[in-house]
């Protein structure tokens, strides 16, 4: 019985992942309003009945897509032990976040639109997604506080107001407002820009 349950769960995970990847590709090409549930099922090559069983509505699908991608960032586990230095940990976080923004641009743009909708019509789903984002925010906050305590971060802007985790995350998310994947700047170069902006301009890390 356990094996059968495991097999069914693995099958459903593969099914769901395939459908979400297909939906994301179509959303990137046409926008969410231009993609019907029928079109997603047809493009994914799945049975419409199975599709509707897992995703009864487009809101269900959008929520699952955005939730899964947000978990990818929040629940990231490094392959190797992360460096002890707050500066190096922040550097790694910046690079990872920018890489995430580039890879999951469509999903992040959907999240921006979806959050107010969920807050209005599906508070439980809104809270679920907000808790994930808050977990990540708190991780950045703790890292800033540790760097300040160690004397390596001097997080004050020109207004002399403390630079917060919200400021850092809003700065990282700003790449979605202007960076185009087909631009001459590579994701690695984009990471260079934001590493300099966050570490040196926002957090006051001394340059070597």
Coordinates of N, CA, C and O in Angstrom, one line a residue, residues 86 90 138-153 155 162-165 203:
X86 N 29.1 37.1 7.0 CA 27.9 37.7 6.5 C 28.0 38.3 5.1 O 27.0 38.3 4.4
X90 N 25.7 37.1 2.1 CA 24.8 38.1 1.4 C 25.1 38.1 -0.1 O 24.3 38.2 -1.0
X138 N 12.6 37.5 6.6 CA 13.2 37.4 7.9 C 14.6 36.8 7.9 O 15.5 37.2 8.7
X139 N 14.9 36.0 6.9 CA 16.3 35.4 6.7 C 17.2 36.6 6.3 O 18.3 36.7 6.8
X140 N 16.7 37.4 5.4 CA 17.6 38.6 5.0 C 17.8 39.5 6.2 O 18.9 40.0 6.4
X141 N 16.7 39.7 6.9 CA 16.8 40.6 8.1 C 17.9 40.1 9.1 O 18.7 40.9 9.6
X142 N 17.8 38.8 9.4 CA 18.8 38.3 10.3 C 20.2 38.4 9.8 O 21.2 38.7 10.6
X143 N 20.4 38.2 8.5 CA 21.7 38.4 7.9 C 22.2 39.8 8.0 O 23.4 40.0 8.3
X144 N 21.4 40.8 7.8 CA 21.7 42.2 7.9 C 22.1 42.5 9.4 O 23.1 43.1 9.6
X145 N 21.3 42.0 10.3 CA 21.6 42.3 11.7 C 22.9 41.6 12.1 O 23.7 42.2 12.9
X146 N 23.2 40.4 11.6 CA 24.5 39.8 12.0 C 25.7 40.6 11.4 O 26.7 40.8 12.0
X147 N 25.5 41.0 10.1 CA 26.6 41.8 9.5 C 26.8 43.1 10.3 O 27.9 43.6 10.4
X148 N 25.7 43.7 10.7 CA 25.8 45.0 11.5 C 26.6 44.7 12.8 O 27.4 45.4 13.2
X149 N 26.2 43.6 13.5 CA 26.8 43.3 14.8 C 28.3 43.0 14.6 O 29.1 43.3 15.5
X150 N 28.7 42.4 13.4 CA 30.1 42.0 13.2 C 30.8 43.2 12.7 O 32.1 43.2 12.5
X151 N 30.2 44.3 12.4 CA 30.8 45.6 12.0 C 31.2 45.6 10.5 O 32.0 46.4 10.1
X152 N 30.6 44.7 9.7 CA 30.9 44.7 8.3 C 29.8 45.3 7.4 O 30.1 45.7 6.3
X153 N 28.6 45.5 8.0 CA 27.6 46.2 7.3 C 27.3 47.6 8.0 O 27.3 47.6 9.3
X155 N 24.5 49.7 7.3 CA 23.3 49.9 6.4 C 22.5 51.2 6.7 O 21.5 51.2 7.3
X162 N 17.9 53.6 8.6 CA 18.5 52.2 8.4 C 18.0 51.5 7.2 O 16.8 51.6 6.8
X163 N 18.9 50.8 6.5 CA 18.5 50.0 5.4 C 18.0 48.7 5.9 O 18.6 48.0 6.8
X164 N 16.8 48.3 5.5 CA 16.1 47.1 6.0 C 16.1 46.0 5.0 O 16.5 46.2 3.9
X165 N 15.7 44.8 5.5 CA 15.5 43.7 4.6 C 14.5 44.0 3.5 O 14.7 43.6 2.3
X203 N 24.6 48.5 1.9 CA 25.0 48.0 3.1 C 26.4 48.5 3.6 O 26.9 48.2 4.6

